[in-house]
Short mmCIF file of N, CA and C in Angstrom, two decimals:
data_model
loop_
_atom_site.label_atom_id
_atom_site.label_comp_id
_atom_site.label_asym_id
_atom_site.label_seq_id
_atom_site.Cartn_x
_atom_site.Cartn_y
_atom_site.Cartn_z
N UNK A 1 204.12 197.55 182.35
CA UNK A 1 202.38 197.15 182.76
C UNK A 1 201.70 197.63 183.91
N UNK A 2 201.27 198.13 183.99
CA UNK A 2 200.09 198.58 185.15
C UNK A 2 199.80 197.11 185.67
N UNK A 3 199.95 197.34 187.65
CA UNK A 3 199.21 196.12 188.12
C UNK A 3 197.83 195.99 187.24
N UNK A 4 196.70 196.82 187.06
CA UNK A 4 195.44 196.22 186.78
C UNK A 4 195.76 195.81 185.21
N UNK A 5 196.39 196.50 184.53
CA UNK A 5 196.60 195.69 182.97
C UNK A 5 197.13 194.22 183.72
N UNK A 6 198.11 193.79 184.60
CA UNK A 6 198.86 192.51 184.52
C UNK A 6 197.40 191.33 185.06
N UNK A 7 197.09 192.12 186.00
CA UNK A 7 196.08 190.87 186.76
C UNK A 7 194.50 190.79 185.49
N UNK A 8 194.60 191.60 184.71
CA UNK A 8 193.34 191.76 183.62
C UNK A 8 194.23 190.40 181.99
N UNK A 9 195.57 191.00 182.51
CA UNK A 9 196.13 189.63 181.36
C UNK A 9 196.07 188.27 182.23
N UNK A 10 196.62 188.76 183.23
CA UNK A 10 196.41 187.28 183.83
C UNK A 10 195.50 186.57 183.97
N UNK A 11 194.03 187.09 183.98
CA UNK A 11 192.87 186.80 184.09
C UNK A 11 192.46 185.97 182.42
N UNK A 12 192.86 187.00 181.53
CA UNK A 12 193.10 186.64 180.29
C UNK A 12 193.61 185.32 179.54
N UNK A 13 194.67 184.99 180.10
CA UNK A 13 195.46 184.26 179.82
C UNK A 13 195.24 182.36 181.13
N UNK A 14 194.51 182.67 182.05
CA UNK A 14 194.13 181.46 182.86
C UNK A 14 193.74 180.48 181.80
N UNK A 15 193.85 180.38 180.35
CA UNK A 15 193.02 179.07 179.41
C UNK A 15 194.76 178.65 179.42
N UNK A 16 195.70 179.32 179.69
CA UNK A 16 197.19 178.81 179.37
C UNK A 16 197.39 177.54 180.40
N UNK A 17 197.21 177.83 181.68
CA UNK A 17 197.61 176.62 182.99
C UNK A 17 196.40 175.73 182.90
N UNK A 18 194.88 176.15 182.48
CA UNK A 18 194.35 175.81 182.66
C UNK A 18 194.14 174.39 181.52
N UNK A 19 194.96 174.87 180.38
CA UNK A 19 195.43 173.40 179.23
C UNK A 19 196.74 173.38 178.85
N UNK A 20 197.17 172.91 179.78
CA UNK A 20 198.66 172.78 179.35
C UNK A 20 198.98 171.56 178.30
N UNK A 21 197.98 171.27 176.95
CA UNK A 21 198.17 170.70 176.58
C UNK A 21 198.63 169.48 176.93
N UNK A 22 199.37 168.77 176.79
CA UNK A 22 199.89 167.45 176.81
C UNK A 22 201.06 167.54 178.35
N UNK A 23 201.54 168.73 178.22
CA UNK A 23 201.98 169.17 179.93
C UNK A 23 203.62 168.54 179.98
N UNK A 24 204.36 169.14 179.32
CA UNK A 24 205.88 168.77 179.05
C UNK A 24 206.52 170.03 179.39
N UNK A 25 207.50 170.10 178.53
CA UNK A 25 208.75 171.18 178.96
C UNK A 25 209.74 171.62 177.88
N UNK A 26 211.10 171.50 178.14
CA UNK A 26 212.29 172.17 178.31
C UNK A 26 213.33 172.08 177.08
N UNK A 27 214.12 172.93 177.16
CA UNK A 27 215.00 172.50 176.04
C UNK A 27 215.95 171.59 177.57
N UNK A 28 217.12 171.14 176.56
CA UNK A 28 217.59 170.53 176.91
C UNK A 28 218.97 171.24 177.99
N UNK A 29 219.65 171.81 177.32
CA UNK A 29 220.08 172.80 177.57
C UNK A 29 220.19 172.93 178.99
N UNK A 30 221.44 172.76 180.02
CA UNK A 30 220.59 173.69 181.01
C UNK A 30 221.11 174.99 181.53
N UNK A 31 221.14 175.23 182.62
CA UNK A 31 222.15 176.81 182.93
C UNK A 31 223.48 176.75 182.29
N UNK A 32 223.26 178.02 181.42
CA UNK A 32 224.91 178.04 181.12
C UNK A 32 225.35 179.41 180.94
N UNK A 33 225.95 180.32 181.46
CA UNK A 33 226.28 181.65 181.14
C UNK A 33 228.13 181.63 180.77
N UNK A 34 228.45 182.63 180.46
CA UNK A 34 229.91 182.90 180.38
C UNK A 34 230.35 183.70 181.52
N UNK A 35 231.21 182.60 181.89
CA UNK A 35 232.04 183.37 183.30
C UNK A 35 230.93 182.38 184.22
N UNK A 36 231.64 183.39 185.30
CA UNK A 36 230.84 182.97 186.86
C UNK A 36 229.75 183.99 187.11
N UNK A 37 228.24 183.43 187.30
CA UNK A 37 227.52 184.13 187.57
C UNK A 37 227.66 185.14 188.52
N UNK A 38 226.68 186.04 188.42
CA UNK A 38 226.68 187.19 189.41
C UNK A 38 225.54 186.85 190.37
N UNK A 39 225.77 187.15 191.71
CA UNK A 39 224.37 187.06 192.52
C UNK A 39 224.31 188.27 193.34
N UNK A 40 222.64 188.53 193.21
CA UNK A 40 222.51 190.25 193.33
C UNK A 40 221.43 190.51 194.57
N UNK A 41 221.48 191.34 195.07
CA UNK A 41 220.38 191.50 196.54
C UNK A 41 219.26 192.23 195.33
N UNK A 42 218.06 191.86 196.84
CA UNK A 42 216.73 192.41 195.75
C UNK A 42 216.72 194.11 195.80
N UNK A 43 217.72 194.41 196.56
CA UNK A 43 217.77 195.73 197.10
C UNK A 43 218.55 196.51 195.19
N UNK A 44 218.65 195.50 194.50
CA UNK A 44 219.45 196.06 193.08
C UNK A 44 219.32 195.38 192.12
N UNK A 45 218.16 194.70 191.89
CA UNK A 45 217.87 193.75 190.97
C UNK A 45 217.81 194.77 189.53
N UNK A 46 218.85 194.29 188.71
CA UNK A 46 218.54 194.99 187.62
C UNK A 46 217.29 194.35 186.71
N UNK A 47 217.14 195.14 185.77
CA UNK A 47 215.53 194.57 184.54
C UNK A 47 216.86 194.01 183.77
N UNK A 48 216.06 192.63 183.51
CA UNK A 48 217.27 191.73 182.57
C UNK A 48 216.15 190.72 182.15
N UNK A 49 215.51 190.53 180.96
CA UNK A 49 214.95 189.23 181.23
C UNK A 49 215.43 187.32 181.06
N UNK A 50 215.06 186.98 181.61
CA UNK A 50 215.89 185.41 182.50
C UNK A 50 216.42 184.88 180.99
N UNK A 51 217.26 183.40 181.41
CA UNK A 51 217.71 183.01 180.12
C UNK A 51 217.53 181.42 180.94
N UNK A 52 217.26 181.33 182.18
CA UNK A 52 217.37 180.16 182.32
C UNK A 52 216.69 179.95 183.99
N UNK A 53 216.81 178.43 184.21
CA UNK A 53 215.68 177.92 185.32
C UNK A 53 216.77 176.55 185.92
N UNK A 54 216.78 176.74 187.12
CA UNK A 54 217.75 175.24 187.81
C UNK A 54 216.84 175.15 189.04
N UNK A 55 216.61 174.14 188.92
CA UNK A 55 216.08 173.69 190.42
C UNK A 55 216.61 172.68 191.10
N UNK A 56 217.50 172.90 191.69
CA UNK A 56 218.53 171.55 192.50
C UNK A 56 218.03 170.22 192.56
N UNK A 57 216.79 170.44 193.57
CA UNK A 57 216.23 169.66 194.56
C UNK A 57 215.45 168.60 193.91
N UNK A 58 215.53 169.05 192.26
CA UNK A 58 214.95 167.81 191.57
C UNK A 58 215.22 167.52 189.88
N UNK A 59 216.74 168.24 189.88
CA UNK A 59 217.77 168.28 188.81
C UNK A 59 216.97 168.52 187.68
N UNK A 60 216.28 169.69 187.55
CA UNK A 60 215.33 170.13 186.71
C UNK A 60 216.88 171.45 186.03
N UNK A 61 216.78 171.49 184.90
CA UNK A 61 217.37 172.28 184.01
C UNK A 61 217.12 172.81 183.18
N UNK A 62 216.65 174.09 182.55
CA UNK A 62 216.19 174.17 180.94
C UNK A 62 216.56 175.85 180.70
N UNK A 63 216.96 176.00 179.47
CA UNK A 63 216.90 177.31 178.80
C UNK A 63 215.48 177.58 179.00
N UNK A 64 215.11 179.20 179.01
CA UNK A 64 213.85 179.62 179.13
C UNK A 64 213.75 180.17 177.67
N UNK A 65 212.12 180.04 177.12
CA UNK A 65 212.00 180.99 175.70
C UNK A 65 210.71 181.49 176.23
N UNK A 66 210.70 182.64 175.86
CA UNK A 66 210.16 183.50 175.68
C UNK A 66 208.29 183.23 175.09
N UNK A 67 207.75 182.97 176.30
CA UNK A 67 206.29 183.12 175.82
C UNK A 67 205.23 183.77 175.83
N UNK A 68 204.39 183.70 174.70
CA UNK A 68 203.26 184.86 174.86
C UNK A 68 201.80 184.73 174.53
N UNK A 69 200.99 185.42 173.85
CA UNK A 69 199.68 184.79 173.65
C UNK A 69 199.35 183.99 172.87
N UNK A 70 198.61 183.27 172.55
CA UNK A 70 197.73 182.58 171.29
C UNK A 70 197.12 183.47 170.89
N UNK A 71 196.12 183.71 169.48
CA UNK A 71 195.10 184.60 168.81
C UNK A 71 194.23 184.12 169.96
N UNK A 72 193.75 183.35 170.81
CA UNK A 72 192.64 183.25 171.56
C UNK A 72 192.47 183.59 172.75
N UNK A 73 193.87 184.51 173.01
CA UNK A 73 194.21 185.01 174.63
C UNK A 73 194.92 184.18 175.49
N UNK A 74 194.57 182.70 174.89
CA UNK A 74 195.02 182.18 175.88
C UNK A 74 196.96 181.65 176.13
N UNK A 75 197.81 181.40 176.74
CA UNK A 75 198.71 181.71 177.45
C UNK A 75 199.86 180.84 176.31
N UNK A 76 200.12 180.92 175.80
CA UNK A 76 201.21 179.99 174.79
C UNK A 76 202.31 179.32 175.98
N UNK A 77 202.14 178.04 175.47
CA UNK A 77 203.13 176.80 176.12
C UNK A 77 204.39 176.38 175.03
N UNK A 78 205.67 175.95 176.26
CA UNK A 78 206.64 175.37 175.55
C UNK A 78 206.21 173.78 174.27
N UNK A 79 206.78 174.44 173.00
CA UNK A 79 206.52 172.82 172.21
C UNK A 79 206.45 171.69 172.63
N UNK A 80 205.31 170.71 172.92
CA UNK A 80 204.97 169.57 173.58
C UNK A 80 206.12 168.58 172.85
N UNK A 81 206.75 168.58 171.82
CA UNK A 81 207.41 168.43 171.03
C UNK A 81 208.78 167.83 171.66
N UNK A 82 209.19 168.93 172.34
CA UNK A 82 210.23 169.57 173.21
C UNK A 82 209.95 169.11 174.77
N UNK A 83 209.76 168.48 175.46
CA UNK A 83 208.90 168.33 176.38
C UNK A 83 209.91 169.05 177.88
N UNK A 84 211.47 168.86 176.90
CA UNK A 84 212.70 169.42 178.30
C UNK A 84 212.63 171.03 178.38
N UNK A 85 211.74 171.70 177.50
CA UNK A 85 211.73 173.27 177.27
C UNK A 85 211.36 174.06 178.15
N UNK A 86 211.35 174.46 179.22
CA UNK A 86 210.25 175.75 180.03
C UNK A 86 210.66 177.03 179.48
N UNK A 87 209.62 177.79 179.77
CA UNK A 87 209.52 178.95 179.09
C UNK A 87 208.67 180.03 180.01
N UNK A 88 209.19 181.13 179.95
CA UNK A 88 209.00 182.37 180.88
C UNK A 88 207.75 183.47 180.22
N UNK A 89 206.85 183.68 180.54
CA UNK A 89 205.60 184.28 180.48
C UNK A 89 206.11 186.13 180.18
N UNK A 90 206.33 186.25 179.17
CA UNK A 90 207.25 187.58 178.63
C UNK A 90 206.38 188.87 179.24
N UNK A 91 204.85 188.58 179.09
CA UNK A 91 203.92 189.82 179.55
C UNK A 91 203.62 189.97 180.63
N UNK A 92 204.53 189.04 181.62
CA UNK A 92 204.35 189.58 183.52
C UNK A 92 205.79 190.21 183.58
N UNK A 93 206.02 190.14 184.85
CA UNK A 93 207.36 190.77 185.47
C UNK A 93 208.41 189.99 184.99
N UNK A 94 209.70 190.45 184.79
CA UNK A 94 211.00 189.34 184.76
C UNK A 94 210.75 189.09 186.41
N UNK A 95 211.84 188.06 186.01
CA UNK A 95 212.07 187.74 187.43
C UNK A 95 212.89 188.26 188.40
N UNK A 96 213.09 189.15 189.54
CA UNK A 96 213.98 189.71 190.16
C UNK A 96 213.04 191.48 189.83
N UNK A 97 212.19 191.04 189.64
CA UNK A 97 211.09 192.66 189.70
C UNK A 97 209.77 192.68 190.53
N UNK A 98 209.19 193.37 190.80
CA UNK A 98 208.34 193.33 191.75
C UNK A 98 206.65 192.51 191.13
N UNK A 99 206.13 191.81 191.66
CA UNK A 99 205.22 190.77 190.80
C UNK A 99 205.74 189.29 190.72
N UNK A 100 204.71 188.63 190.03
CA UNK A 100 204.60 187.56 190.14
C UNK A 100 205.63 186.90 188.90
N UNK A 101 206.45 186.49 188.64
CA UNK A 101 207.05 186.21 187.42
C UNK A 101 206.50 184.62 187.42
N UNK A 102 206.15 184.26 186.04
CA UNK A 102 205.13 182.78 185.42
C UNK A 102 206.64 182.39 185.04
N UNK A 103 206.69 181.06 185.00
CA UNK A 103 207.91 180.02 184.34
C UNK A 103 206.52 178.92 184.15
N UNK A 104 206.79 178.42 183.08
CA UNK A 104 205.90 177.23 182.38
C UNK A 104 206.80 176.02 182.00
N UNK A 105 206.29 174.82 182.35
CA UNK A 105 206.80 173.56 181.79
C UNK A 105 206.10 172.82 182.03
N UNK A 106 206.42 171.68 180.95
CA UNK A 106 205.29 170.37 180.59
C UNK A 106 205.67 169.30 181.88
N UNK A 107 205.12 168.55 182.20
CA UNK A 107 205.33 167.22 182.84
C UNK A 107 205.53 165.85 181.78
N UNK A 108 205.03 166.19 180.63
CA UNK A 108 205.74 165.19 179.40
C UNK A 108 205.19 165.86 178.53
N UNK A 109 205.16 165.00 177.43
CA UNK A 109 205.39 165.34 176.39
C UNK A 109 205.87 164.75 174.82
N UNK A 110 205.20 164.27 174.06
CA UNK A 110 205.87 163.67 172.97
C UNK A 110 206.36 162.28 173.34
N UNK A 111 205.53 161.39 174.30
CA UNK A 111 205.69 160.18 175.12
C UNK A 111 207.16 160.49 175.78
N UNK A 112 208.03 161.58 176.53
CA UNK A 112 208.31 161.66 177.16
C UNK A 112 208.57 162.21 178.58
N UNK A 113 209.30 162.37 179.42
CA UNK A 113 208.77 162.98 180.79
C UNK A 113 210.01 164.14 180.37
N UNK A 114 208.83 165.48 180.84
CA UNK A 114 209.11 166.86 181.03
C UNK A 114 210.10 167.64 181.90
N UNK A 115 210.40 169.13 181.56
CA UNK A 115 211.38 169.03 182.40
C UNK A 115 210.67 169.65 183.82
N UNK A 116 208.78 169.44 184.15
CA UNK A 116 208.85 169.77 185.50
C UNK A 116 207.87 168.07 186.24
N UNK A 117 208.60 166.98 185.61
CA UNK A 117 208.25 165.85 185.40
C UNK A 117 208.38 165.19 186.96
N UNK A 118 209.26 166.33 187.81
CA UNK A 118 209.32 165.89 188.99
C UNK A 118 208.76 167.11 190.26
N UNK A 119 208.31 168.17 189.67
CA UNK A 119 208.13 169.51 190.10
C UNK A 119 207.36 169.00 191.29
N UNK A 120 206.75 167.86 191.39
CA UNK A 120 205.81 167.58 192.76
C UNK A 120 206.61 167.09 193.96
N UNK A 121 208.07 167.14 193.68
CA UNK A 121 208.87 166.52 195.15
C UNK A 121 209.41 167.90 195.71
N UNK A 122 209.09 168.99 194.83
CA UNK A 122 209.48 170.34 195.45
C UNK A 122 208.98 170.47 196.47
N UNK A 123 209.95 171.18 197.91
CA UNK A 123 209.09 171.20 199.05
C UNK A 123 209.61 172.66 199.54
N UNK A 124 208.97 173.02 200.32
CA UNK A 124 208.85 174.26 201.01
C UNK A 124 210.39 174.56 201.84
N UNK A 125 210.96 176.06 201.47
CA UNK A 125 212.47 176.01 200.96
C UNK A 125 213.39 175.74 200.71
N UNK A 126 213.11 174.49 198.94
CA UNK A 126 214.05 174.51 198.39
C UNK A 126 214.27 175.71 197.65
N UNK A 127 215.34 175.67 196.85
CA UNK A 127 215.81 176.56 196.30
C UNK A 127 215.30 176.87 194.68
N UNK A 128 215.18 177.76 193.98
CA UNK A 128 214.89 178.00 192.60
C UNK A 128 215.90 178.95 191.87
N UNK A 129 216.75 178.86 191.41
CA UNK A 129 217.90 179.48 190.55
C UNK A 129 217.64 179.95 188.97
N UNK A 130 217.47 181.65 188.98
CA UNK A 130 216.72 182.24 187.10
C UNK A 130 218.29 182.90 187.20
N UNK A 131 218.75 182.28 185.62
CA UNK A 131 219.87 183.15 185.54
C UNK A 131 219.42 184.25 184.37
N UNK A 132 219.41 185.50 184.52
CA UNK A 132 218.79 186.47 183.79
C UNK A 132 220.29 187.01 182.67
N UNK A 133 219.68 187.25 181.57
CA UNK A 133 220.41 187.54 180.25
C UNK A 133 221.80 188.45 180.80
N UNK A 134 221.54 189.28 181.53
CA UNK A 134 223.02 190.01 181.78
C UNK A 134 223.70 189.05 182.36
N UNK A 135 224.06 188.01 182.66
CA UNK A 135 224.90 187.10 183.76
C UNK A 135 224.38 186.90 184.83
N UNK A 136 223.99 188.24 185.71
CA UNK A 136 223.23 187.85 187.09
C UNK A 136 222.14 186.24 187.02
N UNK A 137 222.53 185.74 188.42
CA UNK A 137 221.70 184.60 188.70
C UNK A 137 220.85 185.14 190.05
N UNK A 138 219.24 185.28 189.74
CA UNK A 138 218.71 185.26 191.38
C UNK A 138 218.55 183.89 191.99
N UNK A 139 218.23 184.03 192.66
CA UNK A 139 217.66 182.94 194.23
C UNK A 139 216.53 183.26 194.73
N UNK A 140 215.51 182.16 194.28
CA UNK A 140 214.54 181.71 195.06
C UNK A 140 214.31 180.93 195.93
N UNK A 141 213.42 181.09 197.07
CA UNK A 141 213.00 179.88 197.93
C UNK A 141 211.14 179.93 197.85
N UNK A 142 211.06 178.79 198.16
CA UNK A 142 210.09 177.99 197.54
C UNK A 142 209.20 177.94 199.39
N UNK A 143 207.91 178.60 198.76
CA UNK A 143 207.75 179.08 199.95
C UNK A 143 205.78 178.13 200.06
N UNK A 144 205.92 177.56 198.80
CA UNK A 144 204.47 177.10 198.87
C UNK A 144 204.13 175.81 197.30
N UNK A 145 203.87 175.03 197.53
CA UNK A 145 203.83 173.79 196.43
C UNK A 145 202.00 173.86 196.73
N UNK A 146 201.61 173.62 195.39
CA UNK A 146 199.94 173.49 195.86
C UNK A 146 199.37 172.89 194.26
N UNK A 147 198.70 171.69 194.72
CA UNK A 147 198.23 170.75 193.48
C UNK A 147 196.51 171.19 193.40
N UNK A 148 195.88 172.18 192.28
CA UNK A 148 194.50 172.60 192.40
C UNK A 148 193.79 171.94 190.65
N UNK A 149 192.86 171.43 191.23
CA UNK A 149 191.77 171.25 189.84
C UNK A 149 191.85 172.00 188.88
N UNK A 150 191.81 172.20 187.71
CA UNK A 150 192.26 172.63 187.14
C UNK A 150 190.96 174.08 186.45
N UNK A 151 189.96 172.80 186.79
CA UNK A 151 188.42 174.57 186.85
C UNK A 151 188.37 175.08 188.02
N UNK A 152 189.52 174.87 188.89
CA UNK A 152 189.25 175.63 190.38
C UNK A 152 190.99 176.63 190.26
N UNK A 153 191.45 176.39 189.49
CA UNK A 153 193.00 177.75 189.09
C UNK A 153 192.68 179.02 190.34
N UNK A 154 193.41 179.24 190.56
CA UNK A 154 193.46 180.32 191.49
C UNK A 154 194.87 181.20 191.13
N UNK A 155 193.71 182.12 190.02
CA UNK A 155 193.95 183.24 189.03
C UNK A 155 194.91 184.40 190.06
N UNK A 156 194.33 184.48 191.19
CA UNK A 156 194.59 186.16 191.49
C UNK A 156 195.81 185.60 192.38
N UNK A 157 196.14 184.84 193.07
CA UNK A 157 197.32 184.21 194.01
C UNK A 157 198.37 184.04 192.71
N UNK A 158 198.20 183.65 191.67
CA UNK A 158 198.82 183.30 190.49
C UNK A 158 199.56 184.42 189.96
N UNK A 159 198.56 185.07 189.33
CA UNK A 159 198.96 186.19 188.44
C UNK A 159 198.83 187.57 189.27
N UNK A 160 198.14 187.24 190.51
CA UNK A 160 197.56 189.20 191.20
C UNK A 160 199.06 189.87 191.62
N UNK A 161 198.61 190.87 191.60
CA UNK A 161 200.19 191.79 192.49
C UNK A 161 200.71 191.53 193.26
N UNK A 162 201.83 191.22 193.45
CA UNK A 162 202.44 191.34 195.05
C UNK A 162 203.69 192.52 195.13
N UNK A 163 203.95 192.57 196.42
CA UNK A 163 204.55 193.69 196.93
C UNK A 163 206.01 193.62 196.79
N UNK A 164 206.28 191.92 196.63
CA UNK A 164 207.93 191.79 196.52
C UNK A 164 208.31 191.48 194.78
N UNK A 165 209.51 190.64 195.00
CA UNK A 165 209.61 189.76 193.47
C UNK A 165 209.77 188.87 193.81
N UNK A 166 208.69 187.75 193.43
CA UNK A 166 207.95 186.16 193.50
C UNK A 166 207.89 185.80 191.97
N UNK A 167 207.92 184.33 192.23
CA UNK A 167 207.84 183.50 190.98
C UNK A 167 207.37 182.57 191.13
N UNK A 168 206.61 182.15 190.02
CA UNK A 168 205.58 180.69 190.07
C UNK A 168 206.05 179.83 188.92
N UNK A 169 206.16 178.59 188.76
CA UNK A 169 206.41 177.29 188.21
C UNK A 169 205.27 176.40 188.12
N UNK A 170 204.19 176.41 187.33
CA UNK A 170 203.91 175.60 186.88
C UNK A 170 203.47 174.65 185.45
N UNK A 171 202.69 173.40 186.36
CA UNK A 171 203.12 172.52 185.32
C UNK A 171 201.54 171.63 185.59
N UNK A 172 201.06 170.45 184.67
CA UNK A 172 199.81 170.11 184.76
C UNK A 172 200.76 168.53 186.04
N UNK A 173 199.46 168.37 186.78
CA UNK A 173 199.67 167.00 187.40
C UNK A 173 198.10 166.36 187.59
N UNK A 174 198.30 165.60 188.53
CA UNK A 174 196.97 165.07 189.08
C UNK A 174 196.99 163.62 187.78
N UNK A 175 195.51 163.16 188.22
CA UNK A 175 194.83 162.42 186.99
C UNK A 175 194.97 163.10 185.78
N UNK A 176 195.39 162.03 184.42
CA UNK A 176 195.00 161.89 183.19
C UNK A 176 193.92 161.51 182.60
N UNK A 177 193.44 162.49 181.42
CA UNK A 177 192.47 161.72 181.50
C UNK A 177 192.54 161.18 179.83
N UNK A 178 192.25 160.05 179.64
CA UNK A 178 192.60 159.61 178.48
C UNK A 178 192.14 160.07 177.61
N UNK A 179 190.58 160.37 177.79
CA UNK A 179 189.72 160.41 176.62
C UNK A 179 189.96 162.22 175.90
N UNK A 180 190.65 163.20 177.08
CA UNK A 180 190.61 164.56 176.44
C UNK A 180 192.56 164.41 176.73
N UNK A 181 193.16 163.62 176.64
CA UNK A 181 194.36 163.75 176.63
C UNK A 181 194.93 164.90 177.91
N UNK A 182 194.36 164.87 178.83
CA UNK A 182 194.93 166.23 179.36
C UNK A 182 194.95 165.47 181.10
N UNK A 183 195.78 166.53 181.66
CA UNK A 183 195.57 166.22 182.91
C UNK A 183 194.62 167.01 183.61
N UNK A 184 194.16 166.42 184.72
CA UNK A 184 192.94 167.50 185.52
C UNK A 184 193.39 168.75 186.26
N UNK A 185 194.36 168.16 186.77
CA UNK A 185 195.18 168.98 188.05
C UNK A 185 196.46 170.31 187.23
N UNK A 186 196.34 171.13 187.84
CA UNK A 186 197.91 171.94 187.85
C UNK A 186 198.26 171.85 189.29
N UNK A 187 199.61 171.74 188.88
CA UNK A 187 200.68 172.27 189.83
C UNK A 187 201.44 173.12 190.23
N UNK A 188 201.45 173.83 191.10
CA UNK A 188 201.77 175.50 191.08
C UNK A 188 202.98 175.21 192.33
N UNK A 189 204.19 176.48 192.18
CA UNK A 189 205.04 176.14 192.94
C UNK A 189 205.40 177.73 192.89
N UNK A 190 204.84 178.27 194.44
CA UNK A 190 205.17 179.86 194.85
C UNK A 190 206.87 179.64 195.09
N UNK A 191 207.05 181.03 194.90
CA UNK A 191 208.78 181.02 195.54
C UNK A 191 208.56 182.87 195.68
N UNK A 192 209.84 182.88 197.03
CA UNK A 192 209.82 184.48 196.94
C UNK A 192 211.49 184.50 196.52
N UNK A 193 211.88 185.92 196.16
CA UNK A 193 213.29 186.26 196.03
C UNK A 193 213.94 186.36 197.68
N UNK A 194 215.07 185.19 197.83
CA UNK A 194 216.18 185.20 198.71
C UNK A 194 216.89 186.30 198.16
N UNK A 195 217.56 186.38 197.10
CA UNK A 195 218.71 186.84 196.88
C UNK A 195 219.38 186.94 194.90
#
């Protein structure tokens, strides 16, 4: 996808992040691969879709499902009745390729904690591992954690072009509005490929 189309698509799917429904997340299965994972350098990252995400600092582990677009062009989110399931936005770059790969997860759902329940505890310097379907493991280092009002979502910072492989983890946060059933903010974790 060209850089322009990626940014345009990112703008079109802003509604996904602005309305992560009940904000929950992920499959209960943790990262699992057959045999030992292979870590690669950024100089030779094979193109392979992601299969799992692991954030050791908050004990968050999930397989990844593919997320696309809804009919209204908003980004899909993982099922709220499976709040431990995270998903990867498949129309963006895969983790490890140049650009911002986006992983979404719920803070809660179906009256249960979600995969990103503790995402607010992540700190700069923490590691995020992403497993690829070909068995490679990529390691990202957190560079920034940001909480923003949904009506001020930083579309360009999240979906805009980058010169290196980067990762975005997104969930809901802030105060919960019981009248709408939605959280008022989004929590966004930014990370750069380390290895």
